[in-house]
């Protein structure tokens, strides 16, 4: 196996472990808070944008507007979001996070941060420095790549 293949193999292995661990923690968190992963994902999207219309959320989550509306209704019933009219178009309903929604997401990030902290403390100082150097290089190289939309289209 050449060094490029060894690098890709190690990167894929790390991404698989990281993704599985992250999703597992988010899944347990969601269940403990009476949410599905889709609902938690919707909350993340709403937090990222500040507010979301039903149709935009449906597009982002790749679900129908009716399914997005039902999901938002359930989140509103749980007190995690509030629905309101768009000030520019009263026909459009928007969703934004409530204080409870914000604190719920903050708690989910804290759980994620805690498992990363546990990983960090399991590494020696030398290992941490090696990984810092590698992550800095990966971040720099990634910044110079094309936009993800273009990458996906070019890889197809």
mmCIF file of N, CA and C in Angstrom, residues 47-155:
data_model
loop_
_atom_site.group_PDB
_atom_site.id
_atom_site.type_symbol
_atom_site.label_atom_id
_atom_site.label_comp_id
_atom_site.label_asym_id
_atom_site.label_seq_id
_atom_site.Cartn_x
_atom_site.Cartn_y
_atom_site.Cartn_z
ATOM 1 N N UNK A 47 -30.954 26.874 14.409
ATOM 2 C CA UNK A 47 -29.953 27.644 15.153
ATOM 3 C C UNK A 47 -28.943 28.278 14.195
ATOM 4 N N UNK A 48 -28.518 27.516 13.216
ATOM 5 C CA UNK A 48 -27.518 28.003 12.262
ATOM 6 C C UNK A 48 -28.028 29.202 11.466
ATOM 7 N N UNK A 49 -29.287 29.151 11.038
ATOM 8 C CA UNK A 49 -29.858 30.216 10.216
ATOM 9 C C UNK A 49 -30.499 31.338 11.025
ATOM 10 N N UNK A 50 -30.830 31.083 12.268
ATOM 11 C CA UNK A 50 -31.534 32.085 13.070
ATOM 12 C C UNK A 50 -33.032 31.879 13.029
ATOM 13 N N UNK A 51 -33.571 31.645 11.854
ATOM 14 C CA UNK A 51 -34.967 31.238 11.699
ATOM 15 C C UNK A 51 -35.093 30.586 10.331
ATOM 16 N N UNK A 52 -36.109 29.774 10.189
ATOM 17 C CA UNK A 52 -36.276 28.964 8.989
ATOM 18 C C UNK A 52 -37.738 28.928 8.610
ATOM 19 N N UNK A 53 -38.018 28.978 7.328
ATOM 20 C CA UNK A 53 -39.389 28.760 6.879
ATOM 21 C C UNK A 53 -39.618 27.264 6.755
ATOM 22 N N UNK A 54 -40.871 26.875 6.740
ATOM 23 C CA UNK A 54 -41.222 25.458 6.613
ATOM 24 C C UNK A 54 -40.648 24.883 5.323
ATOM 25 N N UNK A 55 -40.832 25.593 4.213
ATOM 26 C CA UNK A 55 -40.361 25.068 2.930
ATOM 27 C C UNK A 55 -38.841 24.968 2.887
ATOM 28 N N UNK A 56 -38.143 25.958 3.449
ATOM 29 C CA UNK A 56 -36.673 25.890 3.464
ATOM 30 C C UNK A 56 -36.180 24.724 4.311
ATOM 31 N N UNK A 57 -36.818 24.519 5.453
ATOM 32 C CA UNK A 57 -36.422 23.399 6.305
ATOM 33 C C UNK A 57 -36.666 22.081 5.588
ATOM 34 N N UNK A 58 -37.809 21.970 4.900
ATOM 35 C CA UNK A 58 -38.095 20.763 4.130
ATOM 36 C C UNK A 58 -37.037 20.504 3.082
ATOM 37 N N UNK A 59 -36.601 21.555 2.391
ATOM 38 C CA UNK A 59 -35.556 21.403 1.375
ATOM 39 C C UNK A 59 -34.247 20.930 1.990
ATOM 40 N N UNK A 60 -33.838 21.564 3.080
ATOM 41 C CA UNK A 60 -32.572 21.222 3.718
ATOM 42 C C UNK A 60 -32.583 19.794 4.249
ATOM 43 N N UNK A 61 -33.703 19.380 4.851
ATOM 44 C CA UNK A 61 -33.798 18.033 5.422
ATOM 45 C C UNK A 61 -34.274 16.992 4.405
ATOM 46 N N UNK A 62 -34.582 17.452 3.186
ATOM 47 C CA UNK A 62 -35.063 16.588 2.115
ATOM 48 C C UNK A 62 -36.345 15.844 2.524
ATOM 49 N N UNK A 63 -37.290 16.627 3.057
ATOM 50 C CA UNK A 63 -38.601 16.095 3.404
ATOM 51 C C UNK A 63 -39.655 17.031 2.804
ATOM 52 N N UNK A 64 -40.876 16.561 2.735
ATOM 53 C CA UNK A 64 -41.944 17.376 2.157
ATOM 54 C C UNK A 64 -42.264 18.548 3.073
ATOM 55 N N UNK A 65 -42.841 19.613 2.516
ATOM 56 C CA UNK A 65 -43.264 20.727 3.383
ATOM 57 C C UNK A 65 -44.247 20.274 4.468
ATOM 58 N N UNK A 66 -45.116 19.317 4.141
ATOM 59 C CA UNK A 66 -46.069 18.818 5.145
ATOM 60 C C UNK A 66 -45.336 18.123 6.291
ATOM 61 N N UNK A 67 -44.328 17.312 5.959
ATOM 62 C CA UNK A 67 -43.553 16.631 6.998
ATOM 63 C C UNK A 67 -42.766 17.641 7.823
ATOM 64 N N UNK A 68 -42.211 18.657 7.161
ATOM 65 C CA UNK A 68 -41.482 19.705 7.880
ATOM 66 C C UNK A 68 -42.421 20.458 8.821
ATOM 67 N N UNK A 69 -43.624 20.745 8.353
ATOM 68 C CA UNK A 69 -44.601 21.444 9.181
ATOM 69 C C UNK A 69 -44.975 20.618 10.404
ATOM 70 N N UNK A 70 -45.190 19.315 10.213
ATOM 71 C CA UNK A 70 -45.517 18.434 11.339
ATOM 72 C C UNK A 70 -44.363 18.378 12.343
ATOM 73 N N UNK A 71 -43.137 18.309 11.819
ATOM 74 C CA UNK A 71 -41.975 18.270 12.700
ATOM 75 C C UNK A 71 -41.892 19.561 13.518
ATOM 76 N N UNK A 72 -42.107 20.688 12.864
ATOM 77 C CA UNK A 72 -42.065 21.965 13.565
ATOM 78 C C UNK A 72 -43.184 22.081 14.587
ATOM 79 N N UNK A 73 -44.353 21.541 14.263
ATOM 80 C CA UNK A 73 -45.453 21.536 15.231
ATOM 81 C C UNK A 73 -45.055 20.779 16.497
ATOM 82 N N UNK A 74 -44.424 19.611 16.319
ATOM 83 C CA UNK A 74 -43.998 18.823 17.481
ATOM 84 C C UNK A 74 -42.927 19.570 18.291
ATOM 85 N N UNK A 75 -41.993 20.222 17.596
ATOM 86 C CA UNK A 75 -40.951 20.976 18.295
ATOM 87 C C UNK A 75 -41.547 22.177 19.033
ATOM 88 N N UNK A 76 -42.547 22.802 18.429
ATOM 89 C CA UNK A 76 -43.227 23.935 19.086
ATOM 90 C C UNK A 76 -43.983 23.439 20.316
ATOM 91 N N UNK A 77 -44.633 22.280 20.191
ATOM 92 C CA UNK A 77 -45.379 21.695 21.315
ATOM 93 C C UNK A 77 -44.445 21.388 22.484
ATOM 94 N N UNK A 78 -43.194 21.025 22.177
ATOM 95 C CA UNK A 78 -42.208 20.736 23.220
ATOM 96 C C UNK A 78 -41.565 22.015 23.765
ATOM 97 N N UNK A 79 -41.916 23.153 23.194
ATOM 98 C CA UNK A 79 -41.383 24.426 23.660
ATOM 99 C C UNK A 79 -39.983 24.743 23.162
ATOM 100 N N UNK A 80 -39.521 24.025 22.120
ATOM 101 C CA UNK A 80 -38.164 24.207 21.629
ATOM 102 C C UNK A 80 -38.059 25.281 20.539
ATOM 103 N N UNK A 81 -39.161 25.512 19.843
ATOM 104 C CA UNK A 81 -39.204 26.553 18.819
ATOM 105 C C UNK A 81 -40.481 27.356 18.974
ATOM 106 N N UNK A 82 -40.505 28.493 18.326
ATOM 107 C CA UNK A 82 -41.718 29.287 18.226
ATOM 108 C C UNK A 82 -41.926 29.547 16.744
ATOM 109 N N UNK A 83 -43.189 29.488 16.323
ATOM 110 C CA UNK A 83 -43.524 29.749 14.922
ATOM 111 C C UNK A 83 -44.154 31.134 14.836
ATOM 112 N N UNK A 84 -43.790 31.859 13.785
ATOM 113 C CA UNK A 84 -44.323 33.206 13.601
ATOM 114 C C UNK A 84 -44.441 33.500 12.109
ATOM 115 N N UNK A 85 -45.110 34.608 11.817
ATOM 116 C CA UNK A 85 -45.237 35.024 10.422
ATOM 117 C C UNK A 85 -43.959 35.725 9.986
ATOM 118 N N UNK A 86 -43.590 35.522 8.727
ATOM 119 C CA UNK A 86 -42.473 36.249 8.132
ATOM 120 C C UNK A 86 -42.890 37.711 8.016
ATOM 121 N N UNK A 87 -42.091 38.645 8.524
ATOM 122 C CA UNK A 87 -42.494 40.053 8.460
ATOM 123 C C UNK A 87 -42.599 40.593 7.026
ATOM 124 N N UNK A 88 -41.954 39.924 6.075
ATOM 125 C CA UNK A 88 -41.985 40.371 4.683
ATOM 126 C C UNK A 88 -43.082 39.687 3.864
ATOM 127 N N UNK A 89 -43.564 38.553 4.354
ATOM 128 C CA UNK A 89 -44.605 37.813 3.634
ATOM 129 C C UNK A 89 -45.429 37.051 4.666
ATOM 130 N N UNK A 90 -46.600 37.578 5.003
ATOM 131 C CA UNK A 90 -47.419 37.003 6.070
ATOM 132 C C UNK A 90 -47.906 35.589 5.763
ATOM 133 N N UNK A 91 -47.837 35.175 4.501
ATOM 134 C CA UNK A 91 -48.243 33.803 4.151
ATOM 135 C C UNK A 91 -47.213 32.771 4.595
ATOM 136 N N UNK A 92 -45.980 33.223 4.801
ATOM 137 C CA UNK A 92 -44.874 32.325 5.148
ATOM 138 C C UNK A 92 -44.727 32.263 6.661
ATOM 139 N N UNK A 93 -44.648 31.031 7.171
ATOM 140 C CA UNK A 93 -44.427 30.822 8.602
ATOM 141 C C UNK A 93 -42.950 30.502 8.829
ATOM 142 N N UNK A 94 -42.389 31.099 9.873
ATOM 143 C CA UNK A 94 -40.990 30.885 10.227
ATOM 144 C C UNK A 94 -40.901 30.178 11.569
ATOM 145 N N UNK A 95 -39.797 29.516 11.771
ATOM 146 C CA UNK A 95 -39.515 28.873 13.056
ATOM 147 C C UNK A 95 -38.209 29.435 13.592
ATOM 148 N N UNK A 96 -38.187 29.730 14.871
ATOM 149 C CA UNK A 96 -36.954 30.147 15.539
ATOM 150 C C UNK A 96 -36.883 29.457 16.890
ATOM 151 N N UNK A 97 -35.670 29.342 17.402
ATOM 152 C CA UNK A 97 -35.478 28.647 18.674
ATOM 153 C C UNK A 97 -35.960 29.485 19.855
ATOM 154 N N UNK A 98 -36.486 28.800 20.830
ATOM 155 C CA UNK A 98 -36.814 29.426 22.110
ATOM 156 C C UNK A 98 -35.572 29.314 23.004
ATOM 157 N N UNK A 99 -35.645 29.900 24.167
ATOM 158 C CA UNK A 99 -34.545 29.772 25.130
ATOM 159 C C UNK A 99 -34.338 28.293 25.481
ATOM 160 N N UNK A 100 -35.435 27.548 25.601
ATOM 161 C CA UNK A 100 -35.327 26.112 25.886
ATOM 162 C C UNK A 100 -34.648 25.387 24.727
ATOM 163 N N UNK A 101 -34.976 25.751 23.501
ATOM 164 C CA UNK A 101 -34.331 25.154 22.331
ATOM 165 C C UNK A 101 -32.844 25.444 22.313
ATOM 166 N N UNK A 102 -32.486 26.686 22.612
ATOM 167 C CA UNK A 102 -31.065 27.063 22.660
ATOM 168 C C UNK A 102 -30.327 26.278 23.741
ATOM 169 N N UNK A 103 -30.923 26.177 24.919
ATOM 170 C CA UNK A 103 -30.244 25.470 26.013
ATOM 171 C C UNK A 103 -30.158 23.968 25.731
ATOM 172 N N UNK A 104 -31.157 23.421 25.060
ATOM 173 C CA UNK A 104 -31.114 21.999 24.688
ATOM 174 C C UNK A 104 -29.962 21.737 23.738
ATOM 175 N N UNK A 105 -29.791 22.602 22.731
ATOM 176 C CA UNK A 105 -28.670 22.430 21.804
ATOM 177 C C UNK A 105 -27.336 22.643 22.502
ATOM 178 N N UNK A 106 -27.270 23.623 23.399
ATOM 179 C CA UNK A 106 -26.029 23.862 24.141
ATOM 180 C C UNK A 106 -25.648 22.617 24.948
ATOM 181 N N UNK A 107 -26.645 21.977 25.533
ATOM 182 C CA UNK A 107 -26.395 20.751 26.299
ATOM 183 C C UNK A 107 -25.905 19.631 25.389
ATOM 184 N N UNK A 108 -26.480 19.524 24.187
ATOM 185 C CA UNK A 108 -26.039 18.472 23.257
ATOM 186 C C UNK A 108 -24.596 18.702 22.837
ATOM 187 N N UNK A 109 -24.196 19.960 22.635
ATOM 188 C CA UNK A 109 -22.811 20.263 22.277
ATOM 189 C C UNK A 109 -21.872 19.996 23.446
ATOM 190 N N UNK A 110 -22.336 20.219 24.649
ATOM 191 C CA UNK A 110 -21.513 19.955 25.825
ATOM 192 C C UNK A 110 -21.203 18.461 25.936
ATOM 193 N N UNK A 111 -22.178 17.620 25.668
ATOM 194 C CA UNK A 111 -21.956 16.169 25.703
ATOM 195 C C UNK A 111 -20.936 15.779 24.645
ATOM 196 N N UNK A 112 -21.065 16.370 23.443
ATOM 197 C CA UNK A 112 -20.112 16.117 22.362
ATOM 198 C C UNK A 112 -18.716 16.588 22.779
ATOM 199 N N UNK A 113 -18.641 17.766 23.362
ATOM 200 C CA UNK A 113 -17.362 18.317 23.802
ATOM 201 C C UNK A 113 -16.732 17.426 24.877
ATOM 202 N N UNK A 114 -17.550 16.882 25.776
ATOM 203 C CA UNK A 114 -17.027 16.046 26.860
ATOM 204 C C UNK A 114 -16.353 14.780 26.342
ATOM 205 N N UNK A 115 -16.920 14.146 25.299
ATOM 206 C CA UNK A 115 -16.256 12.945 24.810
ATOM 207 C C UNK A 115 -14.975 13.305 24.067
ATOM 208 N N UNK A 116 -14.931 14.472 23.438
ATOM 209 C CA UNK A 116 -13.682 14.908 22.795
ATOM 210 C C UNK A 116 -12.631 15.243 23.856
ATOM 211 N N UNK A 117 -13.073 15.829 24.974
ATOM 212 C CA UNK A 117 -12.143 16.100 26.076
ATOM 213 C C UNK A 117 -11.580 14.804 26.640
ATOM 214 N N UNK A 118 -12.419 13.782 26.759
ATOM 215 C CA UNK A 118 -11.949 12.484 27.248
ATOM 216 C C UNK A 118 -10.909 11.897 26.287
ATOM 217 N N UNK A 119 -11.150 12.069 24.993
ATOM 218 C CA UNK A 119 -10.178 11.606 23.997
ATOM 219 C C UNK A 119 -8.865 12.371 24.164
ATOM 220 N N UNK A 120 -8.962 13.683 24.297
ATOM 221 C CA UNK A 120 -7.758 14.515 24.423
ATOM 222 C C UNK A 120 -6.925 14.115 25.638
ATOM 223 N N UNK A 121 -7.580 13.845 26.753
ATOM 224 C CA UNK A 121 -6.836 13.498 27.968
ATOM 225 C C UNK A 121 -6.217 12.105 27.879
ATOM 226 N N UNK A 122 -6.692 11.289 26.948
ATOM 227 C CA UNK A 122 -6.097 9.957 26.784
ATOM 228 C C UNK A 122 -4.826 9.989 25.938
ATOM 229 N N UNK A 123 -4.545 11.146 25.324
ATOM 230 C CA UNK A 123 -3.361 11.291 24.477
ATOM 231 C C UNK A 123 -2.222 11.946 25.252
ATOM 232 N N UNK A 124 -1.007 11.522 24.951
ATOM 233 C CA UNK A 124 0.159 12.169 25.556
ATOM 234 C C UNK A 124 0.349 13.547 24.920
ATOM 235 N N UNK A 125 1.185 14.368 25.541
ATOM 236 C CA UNK A 125 1.478 15.700 24.991
ATOM 237 C C UNK A 125 2.075 15.592 23.594
ATOM 238 N N UNK A 126 2.951 14.624 23.395
ATOM 239 C CA UNK A 126 3.578 14.431 22.085
ATOM 240 C C UNK A 126 2.531 14.032 21.036
ATOM 241 N N UNK A 127 1.630 13.139 21.413
ATOM 242 C CA UNK A 127 0.568 12.734 20.482
ATOM 243 C C UNK A 127 -0.336 13.916 20.143
ATOM 244 N N UNK A 128 -0.664 14.718 21.144
ATOM 245 C CA UNK A 128 -1.489 15.894 20.894
ATOM 246 C C UNK A 128 -0.806 16.847 19.919
ATOM 247 N N UNK A 129 0.493 17.080 20.078
ATOM 248 C CA UNK A 129 1.226 17.967 19.169
ATOM 249 C C UNK A 129 1.247 17.417 17.745
ATOM 250 N N UNK A 130 1.413 16.111 17.603
ATOM 251 C CA UNK A 130 1.379 15.491 16.266
ATOM 252 C C UNK A 130 0.023 15.713 15.600
ATOM 253 N N UNK A 131 -1.025 15.526 16.368
ATOM 254 C CA UNK A 131 -2.378 15.662 15.824
ATOM 255 C C UNK A 131 -2.687 17.124 15.516
ATOM 256 N N UNK A 132 -2.232 18.026 16.364
ATOM 257 C CA UNK A 132 -2.431 19.455 16.093
ATOM 258 C C UNK A 132 -1.803 19.822 14.757
ATOM 259 N N UNK A 133 -0.573 19.383 14.551
ATOM 260 C CA UNK A 133 0.122 19.672 13.293
ATOM 261 C C UNK A 133 -0.645 19.089 12.109
ATOM 262 N N UNK A 134 -1.090 17.861 12.252
ATOM 263 C CA UNK A 134 -1.820 17.210 11.160
ATOM 264 C C UNK A 134 -3.155 17.899 10.897
ATOM 265 N N UNK A 135 -3.894 18.220 11.953
ATOM 266 C CA UNK A 135 -5.197 18.888 11.774
ATOM 267 C C UNK A 135 -5.035 20.284 11.190
ATOM 268 N N UNK A 136 -3.996 21.003 11.617
ATOM 269 C CA UNK A 136 -3.750 22.332 11.048
ATOM 270 C C UNK A 136 -3.497 22.225 9.548
ATOM 271 N N UNK A 137 -2.698 21.252 9.146
ATOM 272 C CA UNK A 137 -2.412 21.043 7.729
ATOM 273 C C UNK A 137 -3.673 20.644 6.965
ATOM 274 N N UNK A 138 -4.455 19.723 7.532
ATOM 275 C CA UNK A 138 -5.707 19.310 6.888
ATOM 276 C C UNK A 138 -6.668 20.486 6.750
ATOM 277 N N UNK A 139 -6.776 21.293 7.785
ATOM 278 C CA UNK A 139 -7.669 22.460 7.737
ATOM 279 C C UNK A 139 -7.224 23.435 6.652
ATOM 280 N N UNK A 140 -5.940 23.702 6.596
ATOM 281 C CA UNK A 140 -5.408 24.623 5.591
ATOM 282 C C UNK A 140 -5.679 24.103 4.176
ATOM 283 N N UNK A 141 -5.407 22.838 3.945
ATOM 284 C CA UNK A 141 -5.620 22.254 2.608
ATOM 285 C C UNK A 141 -7.101 22.212 2.256
ATOM 286 N N UNK A 142 -7.940 21.927 3.230
ATOM 287 C CA UNK A 142 -9.383 21.863 2.988
ATOM 288 C C UNK A 142 -9.923 23.228 2.603
ATOM 289 N N UNK A 143 -9.425 24.279 3.230
ATOM 290 C CA UNK A 143 -9.867 25.641 2.919
ATOM 291 C C UNK A 143 -9.615 25.997 1.459
ATOM 292 N N UNK A 144 -8.603 25.379 0.857
ATOM 293 C CA UNK A 144 -8.250 25.702 -0.526
ATOM 294 C C UNK A 144 -9.012 24.858 -1.552
ATOM 295 N N UNK A 145 -9.816 23.921 -1.097
ATOM 296 C CA UNK A 145 -10.610 23.102 -2.012
ATOM 297 C C UNK A 145 -11.819 23.892 -2.491
ATOM 298 N N UNK A 146 -12.427 23.415 -3.565
ATOM 299 C CA UNK A 146 -13.628 24.056 -4.107
ATOM 300 C C UNK A 146 -14.783 23.919 -3.124
ATOM 301 N N UNK A 147 -15.812 24.685 -3.365
ATOM 302 C CA UNK A 147 -17.043 24.645 -2.590
ATOM 303 C C UNK A 147 -17.601 23.216 -2.593
ATOM 304 N N UNK A 148 -18.175 22.756 -1.454
ATOM 305 C CA UNK A 148 -18.704 21.385 -1.406
ATOM 306 C C UNK A 148 -19.694 21.067 -2.527
ATOM 307 N N UNK A 149 -20.532 22.006 -2.925
ATOM 308 C CA UNK A 149 -21.487 21.741 -4.024
ATOM 309 C C UNK A 149 -20.743 21.374 -5.284
ATOM 310 N N UNK A 150 -19.666 22.094 -5.567
ATOM 311 C CA UNK A 150 -18.873 21.815 -6.765
ATOM 312 C C UNK A 150 -18.136 20.500 -6.641
ATOM 313 N N UNK A 151 -17.629 20.209 -5.415
ATOM 314 C CA UNK A 151 -16.914 18.953 -5.195
ATOM 315 C C UNK A 151 -17.823 17.763 -5.463
ATOM 316 N N UNK A 152 -19.043 17.810 -4.938
ATOM 317 C CA UNK A 152 -19.978 16.700 -5.117
ATOM 318 C C UNK A 152 -20.284 16.506 -6.600
ATOM 319 N N UNK A 153 -20.524 17.624 -7.293
ATOM 320 C CA UNK A 153 -20.827 17.529 -8.723
ATOM 321 C C UNK A 153 -19.651 16.985 -9.508
ATOM 322 N N UNK A 154 -18.433 17.375 -9.160
ATOM 323 C CA UNK A 154 -17.276 16.896 -9.902
ATOM 324 C C UNK A 154 -16.931 15.451 -9.585
ATOM 325 N N UNK A 155 -17.344 14.967 -8.401
ATOM 326 C CA UNK A 155 -17.074 13.581 -8.030
ATOM 327 C C UNK A 155 -18.095 12.608 -8.607
#
